[in-house]
Amino acid sequence: MTEASPVRNVFFVGIDVDSMGGSQRVLHTLAQGMGERGHRVELIGIRPSLEPFPYNETRSYRHSTLYPAPTAPKPPVRTVGDRLSLARRADTRRARTERDQARAEFERKLAEVEDGYIVFGSPWAVDWVMPLKWRHLKGIGQYHESFAQAKRSANLGLIRRHYPRLEQTLVLSEGDAVEFVNQRVPNVRVMPNPLPFYPDERAPLDTRKIGAVGRLDPIKRYDRLIEAFAQAHKGRDGWELHLFGEGPLESQLRMAAEDLGVAEQVVFRGTARDMAAAYRELSIVAISSEREGRPMALAEAAACGVPCVSFDVSGGVRELVDDGVTGTLVPPADVPGLATALGELMDDADMRRRYGAAGREHVAHLALPHVLDQWEAAFTEIER
């Protein structure tokens, strides 16, 4: 930020901003960077996380959560009696009271400033905030996934309903921008997610470790990755697959590794507190997801000089992995192809180093200072 750049009030808002995930990491990274540049920043989570991750132990921004506790799952309604039960009616009244208190607290926070920006981290955050008093601020809507993902969910409807009323809609790729404009979202701008780190030195790539980063959820299809690793591991002793993350499928994935004969080689690392250090341990990073927008794991690995292998599931993936230059792209769900791609990199240390060096250069423009410059350019454009 130059000396002439104004100090702005910026509120980042998301439903859950503290779980371990790519969109959450982006919000904390942006809040930290803008705070360090002198802006007055607050990151607001509407609901607290069940598994909060300690982003930015020393923060340059305020952080708050509106609801006092995570929402407990409600038992299913099976009969009219269930719907009319005194307990359910009491739960409904309690939920309404909590919602009203959360909304009042949110409006109080926004009323403390005369102007500034409210940046919505998701369509659901916009939907929650839209009826409230916030119009003295300029609204910016982010979407951290691909258009294809939006089309398969309720997100597209929420974006079409709410985002045209905001100053700008920020998406992750040129291809997605075109698709959203075709859906009559008129204010679309491409804004890449920033890297949370860009180490001074590349990873040494001297281990026999393949890594995957993300929650152990169905969408990540780690069952396919374990199957591909089991195929690639044959005749390549010493290699291991390290899974960084937690989630509901851990026991199922452990059983899959055992069934495939690689239980000793698949290591469940849990949540890593220092991801930059974790990437330095690895020689390859793999993505086996069914869907992705612009996965931060690919960008982070490349920033550390680690070559990547990924299913080719989105334009965002293709922007982060230059096939045959920084890594290898494989047709979606092609497990044998994924195994072959892993095997090629496992066998060729020179290829790993070449891809890793190229990948680091490929994502240099995503370093936080460059992305913050783009955000401030967007603010300036909106203010003209």
mmCIF file of C-alpha atoms in Angstrom:
data_model
loop_
_atom_site.group_PDB
_atom_site.id
_atom_site.type_symbol
_atom_site.label_atom_id
_atom_site.label_comp_id
_atom_site.label_asym_id
_atom_site.label_seq_id
_atom_site.Cartn_x
_atom_site.Cartn_y
_atom_site.Cartn_z
ATOM 1 C CA MET A 1 0.000 0.000 0.000
ATOM 2 C CA THR A 2 1.425 3.384 -0.934
ATOM 3 C CA GLU A 3 1.446 6.326 1.494
ATOM 4 C CA ALA A 4 -1.462 7.916 -0.356
ATOM 5 C CA SER A 5 -3.688 4.843 -0.037
ATOM 6 C CA PRO A 6 -6.566 5.421 2.391
ATOM 7 C CA VAL A 7 -7.133 3.328 5.498
ATOM 8 C CA ARG A 8 -10.357 1.387 5.038
ATOM 9 C CA ASN A 9 -12.771 -0.433 7.325
ATOM 10 C CA VAL A 10 -13.080 -4.012 6.090
ATOM 11 C CA PHE A 11 -15.338 -6.708 7.517
ATOM 12 C CA PHE A 12 -14.849 -10.285 6.296
ATOM 13 C CA VAL A 13 -17.907 -12.447 6.995
ATOM 14 C CA GLY A 14 -18.403 -16.190 6.703
ATOM 15 C CA ILE A 15 -20.657 -18.855 8.151
ATOM 16 C CA ASP A 16 -17.763 -20.821 9.698
ATOM 17 C CA VAL A 17 -14.421 -19.056 9.423
ATOM 18 C CA ASP A 18 -12.335 -21.170 11.782
ATOM 19 C CA SER A 19 -12.457 -24.769 10.553
ATOM 20 C CA MET A 20 -9.439 -26.135 8.699
ATOM 21 C CA GLY A 21 -10.222 -25.489 5.047
ATOM 22 C CA GLY A 22 -9.083 -23.604 1.993
ATOM 23 C CA SER A 23 -11.711 -20.847 2.120
ATOM 24 C CA GLN A 24 -11.173 -20.312 5.843
ATOM 25 C CA ARG A 25 -7.418 -20.054 5.352
ATOM 26 C CA VAL A 26 -7.972 -17.483 2.597
ATOM 27 C CA LEU A 27 -10.144 -15.302 4.841
ATOM 28 C CA HIS A 28 -7.604 -15.337 7.661
ATOM 29 C CA THR A 29 -4.729 -14.710 5.246
ATOM 30 C CA LEU A 30 -6.478 -11.730 3.658
ATOM 31 C CA ALA A 31 -7.512 -10.315 7.032
ATOM 32 C CA GLN A 32 -3.960 -10.611 8.323
ATOM 33 C CA GLY A 33 -2.450 -9.036 5.222
ATOM 34 C CA MET A 34 -4.878 -6.118 5.135
ATOM 35 C CA GLY A 35 -4.413 -5.532 8.850
ATOM 36 C CA GLU A 36 -0.648 -5.424 8.414
ATOM 37 C CA ARG A 37 -1.134 -2.820 5.678
ATOM 38 C CA GLY A 38 -2.935 -0.594 8.148
ATOM 39 C CA HIS A 39 -6.581 -1.250 7.344
ATOM 40 C CA ARG A 40 -9.063 -1.696 10.194
ATOM 41 C CA VAL A 41 -10.145 -5.300 9.711
ATOM 42 C CA GLU A 42 -12.518 -7.636 11.514
ATOM 43 C CA LEU A 43 -13.184 -11.252 10.575
ATOM 44 C CA ILE A 44 -16.664 -12.334 11.676
ATOM 45 C CA GLY A 45 -17.839 -15.919 11.834
ATOM 46 C CA ILE A 46 -21.598 -16.341 12.035
ATOM 47 C CA ARG A 47 -21.352 -19.729 13.750
ATOM 48 C CA PRO A 48 -18.388 -21.143 15.686
ATOM 49 C CA SER A 49 -16.486 -24.106 14.331
ATOM 50 C CA LEU A 50 -16.782 -27.563 15.838
ATOM 51 C CA GLU A 51 -13.031 -27.991 15.203
ATOM 52 C CA PRO A 52 -11.392 -24.527 15.225
ATOM 53 C CA PHE A 53 -7.941 -24.228 13.693
ATOM 54 C CA PRO A 54 -5.521 -21.651 15.201
ATOM 55 C CA TYR A 55 -4.894 -19.409 12.207
ATOM 56 C CA ASN A 56 -2.461 -16.509 12.754
ATOM 57 C CA GLU A 57 -1.571 -16.786 16.419
ATOM 58 C CA THR A 58 -0.484 -13.130 16.329
ATOM 59 C CA ARG A 59 -3.280 -11.287 14.571
ATOM 60 C CA SER A 60 -3.392 -7.875 12.956
ATOM 61 C CA TYR A 61 -7.207 -8.006 12.829
ATOM 62 C CA ARG A 62 -10.127 -8.420 15.172
ATOM 63 C CA HIS A 63 -11.939 -11.725 15.225
ATOM 64 C CA SER A 64 -15.389 -12.539 16.555
ATOM 65 C CA THR A 65 -18.192 -15.081 16.300
ATOM 66 C CA LEU A 66 -21.871 -14.191 16.499
ATOM 67 C CA TYR A 67 -23.494 -17.376 17.764
ATOM 68 C CA PRO A 68 -22.294 -18.607 21.182
ATOM 69 C CA ALA A 69 -22.041 -22.294 20.227
ATOM 70 C CA PRO A 70 -22.207 -24.552 17.161
ATOM 71 C CA THR A 71 -25.692 -25.560 16.106
ATOM 72 C CA ALA A 72 -26.663 -28.962 17.452
ATOM 73 C CA PRO A 73 -28.238 -31.320 14.898
ATOM 74 C CA LYS A 74 -31.988 -31.677 15.296
ATOM 75 C CA PRO A 75 -33.622 -35.114 15.423
ATOM 76 C CA PRO A 76 -35.672 -35.875 12.300
ATOM 77 C CA VAL A 77 -39.392 -35.096 12.274
ATOM 78 C CA ARG A 78 -41.210 -38.361 11.641
ATOM 79 C CA THR A 79 -44.722 -37.633 12.878
ATOM 80 C CA VAL A 80 -47.105 -34.730 13.454
ATOM 81 C CA GLY A 81 -46.504 -35.284 17.150
ATOM 82 C CA ASP A 82 -42.781 -34.711 16.650
ATOM 83 C CA ARG A 83 -43.467 -31.452 14.865
ATOM 84 C CA LEU A 84 -45.830 -30.207 17.571
ATOM 85 C CA SER A 85 -43.908 -31.491 20.600
ATOM 86 C CA LEU A 86 -43.207 -29.038 23.394
ATOM 87 C CA ALA A 87 -39.478 -29.789 23.221
ATOM 88 C CA ARG A 88 -39.280 -29.018 19.518
ATOM 89 C CA ARG A 89 -41.287 -25.820 19.941
ATOM 90 C CA ALA A 90 -38.955 -24.756 22.751
ATOM 91 C CA ASP A 91 -35.950 -25.500 20.527
ATOM 92 C CA THR A 92 -37.480 -23.385 17.762
ATOM 93 C CA ARG A 93 -38.023 -20.448 20.137
ATOM 94 C CA ARG A 94 -34.462 -20.791 21.449
ATOM 95 C CA ALA A 95 -33.045 -20.872 17.924
ATOM 96 C CA ARG A 96 -35.041 -17.772 16.967
ATOM 97 C CA THR A 97 -33.785 -15.929 20.046
ATOM 98 C CA GLU A 98 -30.168 -16.874 19.285
ATOM 99 C CA ARG A 99 -30.585 -15.759 15.680
ATOM 100 C CA ASP A 100 -32.060 -12.402 16.712
ATOM 101 C CA GLN A 101 -29.253 -11.845 19.217
ATOM 102 C CA ALA A 102 -26.634 -12.753 16.607
ATOM 103 C CA ARG A 103 -28.142 -10.383 14.077
ATOM 104 C CA ALA A 104 -28.361 -7.562 16.617
ATOM 105 C CA GLU A 105 -24.692 -8.057 17.527
ATOM 106 C CA PHE A 106 -23.747 -8.055 13.846
ATOM 107 C CA GLU A 107 -25.611 -4.810 13.177
ATOM 108 C CA ARG A 108 -24.005 -3.253 16.277
ATOM 109 C CA LYS A 109 -20.529 -4.047 14.935
ATOM 110 C CA LEU A 110 -21.262 -2.577 11.528
ATOM 111 C CA ALA A 111 -22.816 0.551 13.038
ATOM 112 C CA GLU A 112 -19.475 1.386 14.694
ATOM 113 C CA VAL A 113 -18.124 2.587 11.324
ATOM 114 C CA GLU A 114 -19.479 5.142 8.882
ATOM 115 C CA ASP A 115 -18.195 3.492 5.698
ATOM 116 C CA GLY A 116 -16.042 0.698 4.399
ATOM 117 C CA TYR A 117 -16.461 -2.772 2.953
ATOM 118 C CA ILE A 118 -18.157 -5.998 3.875
ATOM 119 C CA VAL A 119 -16.620 -8.986 2.109
ATOM 120 C CA PHE A 120 -18.828 -12.075 2.059
ATOM 121 C CA GLY A 121 -16.900 -15.341 2.087
ATOM 122 C CA SER A 122 -19.742 -17.418 0.636
ATOM 123 C CA PRO A 123 -23.245 -17.174 -0.873
ATOM 124 C CA TRP A 124 -24.694 -18.469 2.394
ATOM 125 C CA ALA A 125 -23.090 -15.613 4.314
ATOM 126 C CA VAL A 126 -24.697 -13.134 1.898
ATOM 127 C CA ASP A 127 -28.053 -14.850 2.350
ATOM 128 C CA TRP A 128 -27.812 -14.534 6.145
ATOM 129 C CA VAL A 129 -26.732 -10.882 6.092
ATOM 130 C CA MET A 130 -28.830 -9.498 3.242
ATOM 131 C CA PRO A 131 -31.968 -8.637 5.328
ATOM 132 C CA LEU A 132 -29.912 -6.719 7.912
ATOM 133 C CA LYS A 133 -28.736 -3.109 8.186
ATOM 134 C CA TRP A 134 -25.426 -2.923 6.352
ATOM 135 C CA ARG A 135 -26.053 -0.694 3.332
ATOM 136 C CA HIS A 136 -23.718 2.061 4.527
ATOM 137 C CA LEU A 137 -20.952 -0.373 3.539
ATOM 138 C CA LYS A 138 -19.974 -1.529 0.060
ATOM 139 C CA GLY A 139 -20.547 -5.253 -0.489
ATOM 140 C CA ILE A 140 -18.153 -7.658 -2.210
ATOM 141 C CA GLY A 141 -19.091 -11.310 -2.728
ATOM 142 C CA GLN A 142 -16.477 -14.030 -2.992
ATOM 143 C CA TYR A 143 -16.987 -17.487 -4.422
ATOM 144 C CA HIS A 144 -14.202 -19.934 -3.621
ATOM 145 C CA GLU A 145 -15.352 -22.819 -5.795
ATOM 146 C CA SER A 146 -15.862 -23.376 -9.494
ATOM 147 C CA PHE A 147 -18.914 -22.512 -11.568
ATOM 148 C CA ALA A 148 -19.450 -26.244 -12.115
ATOM 149 C CA GLN A 149 -19.741 -26.714 -8.360
ATOM 150 C CA ALA A 150 -22.116 -23.775 -8.036
ATOM 151 C CA LYS A 151 -24.318 -25.235 -10.762
ATOM 152 C CA ARG A 152 -24.619 -28.544 -8.890
ATOM 153 C CA SER A 153 -25.752 -26.916 -5.647
ATOM 154 C CA ALA A 154 -27.926 -24.184 -4.187
ATOM 155 C CA ASN A 155 -25.005 -21.775 -4.505
ATOM 156 C CA LEU A 156 -25.813 -20.727 -8.053
ATOM 157 C CA GLY A 157 -29.319 -19.657 -7.090
ATOM 158 C CA LEU A 158 -28.024 -17.657 -4.141
ATOM 159 C CA ILE A 159 -25.376 -15.986 -6.305
ATOM 160 C CA ARG A 160 -27.901 -15.069 -8.986
ATOM 161 C CA ARG A 161 -30.300 -13.700 -6.365
ATOM 162 C CA HIS A 162 -27.921 -11.713 -4.180
ATOM 163 C CA TYR A 163 -24.594 -10.972 -5.867
ATOM 164 C CA PRO A 164 -25.926 -8.543 -8.530
ATOM 165 C CA ARG A 165 -26.876 -6.281 -5.608
ATOM 166 C CA LEU A 166 -23.239 -6.119 -4.466
ATOM 167 C CA GLU A 167 -20.503 -3.859 -5.789
ATOM 168 C CA GLN A 168 -18.439 -6.780 -7.112
ATOM 169 C CA THR A 169 -18.413 -10.562 -7.379
ATOM 170 C CA LEU A 170 -14.974 -12.159 -7.074
ATOM 171 C CA VAL A 171 -14.326 -15.528 -8.711
ATOM 172 C CA LEU A 172 -11.167 -17.549 -9.135
ATOM 173 C CA SER A 173 -10.696 -17.995 -12.891
ATOM 174 C CA GLU A 174 -11.439 -16.347 -16.229
ATOM 175 C CA GLY A 175 -13.518 -19.324 -17.309
ATOM 176 C CA ASP A 176 -15.710 -19.070 -14.219
ATOM 177 C CA ALA A 177 -16.063 -15.316 -14.750
ATOM 178 C CA VAL A 178 -17.488 -15.904 -18.234
ATOM 179 C CA GLU A 179 -19.938 -18.500 -16.924
ATOM 180 C CA PHE A 180 -21.230 -16.249 -14.147
ATOM 181 C CA VAL A 181 -21.619 -13.307 -16.518
ATOM 182 C CA ASN A 182 -23.695 -15.598 -18.729
ATOM 183 C CA GLN A 183 -25.885 -16.185 -15.661
ATOM 184 C CA ARG A 184 -26.562 -12.417 -15.523
ATOM 185 C CA VAL A 185 -24.210 -11.685 -12.679
ATOM 186 C CA PRO A 186 -23.019 -8.305 -14.028
ATOM 187 C CA ASN A 187 -20.203 -7.306 -11.709
ATOM 188 C CA VAL A 188 -17.705 -10.172 -11.944
ATOM 189 C CA ARG A 189 -13.980 -9.786 -11.374
ATOM 190 C CA VAL A 190 -11.259 -12.446 -11.227
ATOM 191 C CA MET A 191 -9.434 -12.386 -7.893
ATOM 192 C CA PRO A 192 -7.002 -15.180 -7.037
ATOM 193 C CA ASN A 193 -6.709 -16.556 -3.535
ATOM 194 C CA PRO A 194 -3.451 -15.517 -1.869
ATOM 195 C CA LEU A 195 -0.801 -17.902 -0.664
ATOM 196 C CA PRO A 196 -0.477 -17.969 3.123
ATOM 197 C CA PHE A 197 3.273 -18.444 2.673
ATOM 198 C CA TYR A 198 5.968 -18.308 0.013
ATOM 199 C CA PRO A 199 9.116 -19.768 1.609
ATOM 200 C CA ASP A 200 12.550 -18.426 0.783
ATOM 201 C CA GLU A 201 13.793 -21.909 -0.066
ATOM 202 C CA ARG A 202 12.271 -24.799 -1.978
ATOM 203 C CA ALA A 203 11.501 -28.150 -0.385
ATOM 204 C CA PRO A 204 14.498 -30.496 -0.749
ATOM 205 C CA LEU A 205 12.381 -33.274 -2.352
ATOM 206 C CA ASP A 206 14.670 -35.845 -0.745
ATOM 207 C CA THR A 207 12.034 -37.989 0.948
ATOM 208 C CA ARG A 208 9.849 -40.814 -0.292
ATOM 209 C CA LYS A 209 6.649 -39.189 0.853
ATOM 210 C CA ILE A 210 3.543 -38.347 -1.149
ATOM 211 C CA GLY A 211 1.140 -35.962 0.589
ATOM 212 C CA ALA A 212 -2.509 -34.964 0.401
ATOM 213 C CA VAL A 213 -3.965 -32.053 2.348
ATOM 214 C CA GLY A 214 -7.627 -31.646 3.282
ATOM 215 C CA ARG A 215 -10.417 -32.973 5.443
ATOM 216 C CA LEU A 216 -11.110 -36.677 5.231
ATOM 217 C CA ASP A 217 -14.473 -36.071 3.583
ATOM 218 C CA PRO A 218 -16.203 -37.933 0.744
ATOM 219 C CA ILE A 219 -15.604 -35.109 -1.768
ATOM 220 C CA LYS A 220 -11.832 -35.623 -1.530
ATOM 221 C CA ARG A 221 -12.096 -39.263 -2.696
ATOM 222 C CA TYR A 222 -9.051 -40.379 -0.759
ATOM 223 C CA ASP A 223 -10.222 -43.927 -1.387
ATOM 224 C CA ARG A 224 -9.165 -43.406 -5.010
ATOM 225 C CA LEU A 225 -5.848 -41.905 -3.952
ATOM 226 C CA ILE A 226 -5.096 -44.842 -1.653
ATOM 227 C CA GLU A 227 -5.965 -47.258 -4.459
ATOM 228 C CA ALA A 228 -3.703 -45.383 -6.891
ATOM 229 C CA PHE A 229 -0.904 -45.299 -4.334
ATOM 230 C CA ALA A 230 -1.266 -49.039 -3.728
ATOM 231 C CA GLN A 231 -0.805 -49.633 -7.465
ATOM 232 C CA ALA A 232 2.113 -47.215 -7.756
ATOM 233 C CA HIS A 233 3.809 -48.572 -4.635
ATOM 234 C CA LYS A 234 4.389 -52.019 -6.140
ATOM 235 C CA GLY A 235 8.112 -52.384 -6.804
ATOM 236 C CA ARG A 236 8.846 -48.980 -5.244
ATOM 237 C CA ASP A 237 9.754 -49.755 -1.666
ATOM 238 C CA GLY A 238 10.097 -47.036 0.922
ATOM 239 C CA TRP A 239 7.408 -44.708 -0.404
ATOM 240 C CA GLU A 240 4.606 -43.566 1.905
ATOM 241 C CA LEU A 241 1.338 -41.672 1.504
ATOM 242 C CA HIS A 242 0.745 -39.021 4.188
ATOM 243 C CA LEU A 243 -2.768 -37.648 4.673
ATOM 244 C CA PHE A 244 -2.934 -34.282 6.460
ATOM 245 C CA GLY A 245 -6.380 -33.609 7.867
ATOM 246 C CA GLU A 246 -9.141 -35.024 10.003
ATOM 247 C CA GLY A 247 -12.677 -36.051 9.213
ATOM 248 C CA PRO A 248 -15.412 -38.660 9.365
ATOM 249 C CA LEU A 249 -13.877 -41.111 6.877
ATOM 250 C CA GLU A 250 -10.653 -41.878 8.729
ATOM 251 C CA SER A 251 -11.658 -45.357 9.927
ATOM 252 C CA GLN A 252 -13.070 -46.241 6.500
ATOM 253 C CA LEU A 253 -9.880 -45.079 4.778
ATOM 254 C CA ARG A 254 -7.726 -47.036 7.223
ATOM 255 C CA MET A 255 -9.699 -50.151 6.323
ATOM 256 C CA ALA A 256 -9.248 -49.420 2.611
ATOM 257 C CA ALA A 257 -5.484 -49.129 3.071
ATOM 258 C CA GLU A 258 -5.439 -52.407 4.973
ATOM 259 C CA ASP A 259 -7.513 -54.179 2.324
ATOM 260 C CA LEU A 260 -5.085 -52.968 -0.356
ATOM 261 C CA GLY A 261 -2.033 -54.099 1.607
ATOM 262 C CA VAL A 262 -0.608 -50.622 2.268
ATOM 263 C CA ALA A 263 -1.773 -50.001 5.832
ATOM 264 C CA GLU A 264 1.819 -49.549 6.986
ATOM 265 C CA GLN A 265 2.568 -47.097 4.177
ATOM 266 C CA VAL A 266 -0.501 -44.823 4.547
ATOM 267 C CA VAL A 267 0.114 -42.410 7.411
ATOM 268 C CA PHE A 268 -2.729 -40.381 8.928
ATOM 269 C CA ARG A 269 -1.104 -37.178 10.183
ATOM 270 C CA GLY A 270 -4.138 -35.326 11.527
ATOM 271 C CA THR A 271 -4.242 -31.543 11.435
ATOM 272 C CA ALA A 272 -0.855 -29.958 10.792
ATOM 273 C CA ARG A 273 -0.239 -26.702 12.650
ATOM 274 C CA ASP A 274 2.608 -25.644 10.332
ATOM 275 C CA MET A 275 1.698 -26.484 6.754
ATOM 276 C CA ALA A 276 4.794 -24.864 5.259
ATOM 277 C CA ALA A 277 6.903 -27.298 7.295
ATOM 278 C CA ALA A 278 4.644 -30.179 6.296
ATOM 279 C CA TYR A 279 5.137 -29.483 2.589
ATOM 280 C CA ARG A 280 8.902 -29.457 3.091
ATOM 281 C CA GLU A 281 8.653 -33.101 4.158
ATOM 282 C CA LEU A 282 7.053 -34.137 0.882
ATOM 283 C CA SER A 283 8.358 -34.981 -2.577
ATOM 284 C CA ILE A 284 4.939 -35.128 -4.328
ATOM 285 C CA VAL A 285 1.480 -33.711 -3.560
ATOM 286 C CA ALA A 286 -1.638 -35.400 -4.942
ATOM 287 C CA ILE A 287 -5.261 -34.297 -5.425
ATOM 288 C CA SER A 288 -7.902 -36.989 -5.995
ATOM 289 C CA SER A 289 -11.057 -34.931 -5.413
ATOM 290 C CA GLU A 290 -14.331 -35.432 -7.177
ATOM 291 C CA ARG A 291 -14.736 -31.638 -7.392
ATOM 292 C CA GLU A 292 -12.450 -28.690 -6.729
ATOM 293 C CA GLY A 293 -12.482 -24.990 -7.458
ATOM 294 C CA ARG A 294 -8.951 -23.705 -7.149
ATOM 295 C CA PRO A 295 -7.490 -25.910 -4.420
ATOM 296 C CA MET A 296 -5.118 -24.134 -2.076
ATOM 297 C CA ALA A 297 -3.136 -27.342 -1.561
ATOM 298 C CA LEU A 298 -1.919 -27.190 -5.172
ATOM 299 C CA ALA A 299 -0.888 -23.545 -4.852
ATOM 300 C CA GLU A 300 0.779 -24.061 -1.472
ATOM 301 C CA ALA A 301 2.683 -27.123 -2.625
ATOM 302 C CA ALA A 302 3.899 -25.285 -5.728
ATOM 303 C CA ALA A 303 5.015 -22.327 -3.591
ATOM 304 C CA CYS A 304 7.174 -24.761 -1.641
ATOM 305 C CA GLY A 305 8.564 -26.273 -4.842
ATOM 306 C CA VAL A 306 6.720 -29.602 -4.531
ATOM 307 C CA PRO A 307 5.441 -31.118 -7.815
ATOM 308 C CA CYS A 308 1.761 -32.025 -7.998
ATOM 309 C CA VAL A 309 -0.403 -34.732 -9.525
ATOM 310 C CA SER A 310 -4.127 -34.035 -9.752
ATOM 311 C CA PHE A 311 -7.343 -35.113 -11.357
ATOM 312 C CA ASP A 312 -8.262 -32.500 -13.972
ATOM 313 C CA VAL A 313 -11.559 -31.449 -12.399
ATOM 314 C CA SER A 314 -11.731 -27.676 -12.991
ATOM 315 C CA GLY A 315 -10.292 -24.665 -14.733
ATOM 316 C CA GLY A 316 -8.831 -23.624 -11.397
ATOM 317 C CA VAL A 317 -6.851 -26.851 -11.206
ATOM 318 C CA ARG A 318 -5.582 -26.323 -14.753
ATOM 319 C CA GLU A 319 -4.464 -22.800 -13.864
ATOM 320 C CA LEU A 320 -2.427 -24.079 -10.916
ATOM 321 C CA VAL A 321 -0.924 -27.157 -12.606
ATOM 322 C CA ASP A 322 0.702 -26.636 -15.986
ATOM 323 C CA ASP A 323 0.527 -30.217 -17.251
ATOM 324 C CA GLY A 324 3.947 -31.568 -18.130
ATOM 325 C CA VAL A 325 5.670 -28.440 -16.811
ATOM 326 C CA THR A 326 4.834 -28.063 -13.100
ATOM 327 C CA GLY A 327 3.041 -31.349 -12.547
ATOM 328 C CA THR A 328 0.726 -33.903 -14.115
ATOM 329 C CA LEU A 329 -3.011 -33.748 -14.776
ATOM 330 C CA VAL A 330 -5.025 -36.950 -15.043
ATOM 331 C CA PRO A 331 -8.592 -37.390 -16.358
ATOM 332 C CA PRO A 332 -11.161 -37.261 -13.528
ATOM 333 C CA ALA A 333 -11.635 -40.534 -11.611
ATOM 334 C CA ASP A 334 -8.911 -42.291 -13.658
ATOM 335 C CA VAL A 335 -7.287 -44.267 -10.846
ATOM 336 C CA PRO A 336 -4.866 -46.220 -13.077
ATOM 337 C CA GLY A 337 -3.838 -42.928 -14.699
ATOM 338 C CA LEU A 338 -3.256 -41.401 -11.286
ATOM 339 C CA ALA A 339 -1.140 -44.408 -10.314
ATOM 340 C CA THR A 340 0.930 -44.072 -13.494
ATOM 341 C CA ALA A 341 1.487 -40.356 -12.922
ATOM 342 C CA LEU A 342 2.564 -40.952 -9.326
ATOM 343 C CA GLY A 343 4.881 -43.732 -10.410
ATOM 344 C CA GLU A 344 6.606 -41.564 -12.997
ATOM 345 C CA LEU A 345 7.423 -38.916 -10.411
ATOM 346 C CA MET A 346 8.385 -41.509 -7.801
ATOM 347 C CA ASP A 347 10.947 -42.917 -10.260
ATOM 348 C CA ASP A 348 12.405 -39.653 -11.569
ATOM 349 C CA ALA A 349 14.083 -37.325 -9.060
ATOM 350 C CA ASP A 350 15.164 -34.954 -11.836
ATOM 351 C CA MET A 351 11.566 -34.593 -12.997
ATOM 352 C CA ARG A 352 10.464 -33.854 -9.440
ATOM 353 C CA ARG A 353 13.061 -31.113 -9.082
ATOM 354 C CA ARG A 354 12.278 -29.661 -12.514
ATOM 355 C CA TYR A 355 8.535 -29.613 -11.918
ATOM 356 C CA GLY A 356 9.002 -28.226 -8.419
ATOM 357 C CA ALA A 357 11.156 -25.313 -9.574
ATOM 358 C CA ALA A 358 8.739 -24.482 -12.392
ATOM 359 C CA GLY A 359 5.755 -24.723 -10.059
ATOM 360 C CA ARG A 360 7.270 -22.241 -7.654
ATOM 361 C CA GLU A 361 7.692 -19.686 -10.445
ATOM 362 C CA HIS A 362 4.208 -20.492 -11.750
ATOM 363 C CA VAL A 363 2.497 -19.362 -8.524
ATOM 364 C CA ALA A 364 4.807 -16.489 -7.564
ATOM 365 C CA HIS A 365 2.085 -14.000 -8.547
ATOM 366 C CA LEU A 366 -0.138 -15.471 -5.826
ATOM 367 C CA ALA A 367 2.161 -14.311 -3.027
ATOM 368 C CA LEU A 368 0.160 -12.230 -0.562
ATOM 369 C CA PRO A 369 1.598 -8.768 -1.430
ATOM 370 C CA HIS A 370 0.663 -9.186 -5.111
ATOM 371 C CA VAL A 371 -2.892 -10.267 -4.281
ATOM 372 C CA LEU A 372 -3.334 -7.448 -1.758
ATOM 373 C CA ASP A 373 -2.344 -4.995 -4.484
ATOM 374 C CA GLN A 374 -5.181 -6.399 -6.599
ATOM 375 C CA TRP A 375 -7.640 -6.012 -3.724
ATOM 376 C CA GLU A 376 -6.672 -2.389 -3.249
ATOM 377 C CA ALA A 377 -7.040 -1.804 -6.973
ATOM 378 C CA ALA A 378 -10.569 -3.237 -6.692
ATOM 379 C CA PHE A 379 -11.349 -0.920 -3.777
ATOM 380 C CA THR A 380 -10.088 2.070 -5.761
ATOM 381 C CA GLU A 381 -12.194 1.090 -8.775
ATOM 382 C CA ILE A 382 -15.324 0.765 -6.647
ATOM 383 C CA GLU A 383 -14.717 4.181 -5.059
ATOM 384 C CA ARG A 384 -14.417 6.046 -8.375
#
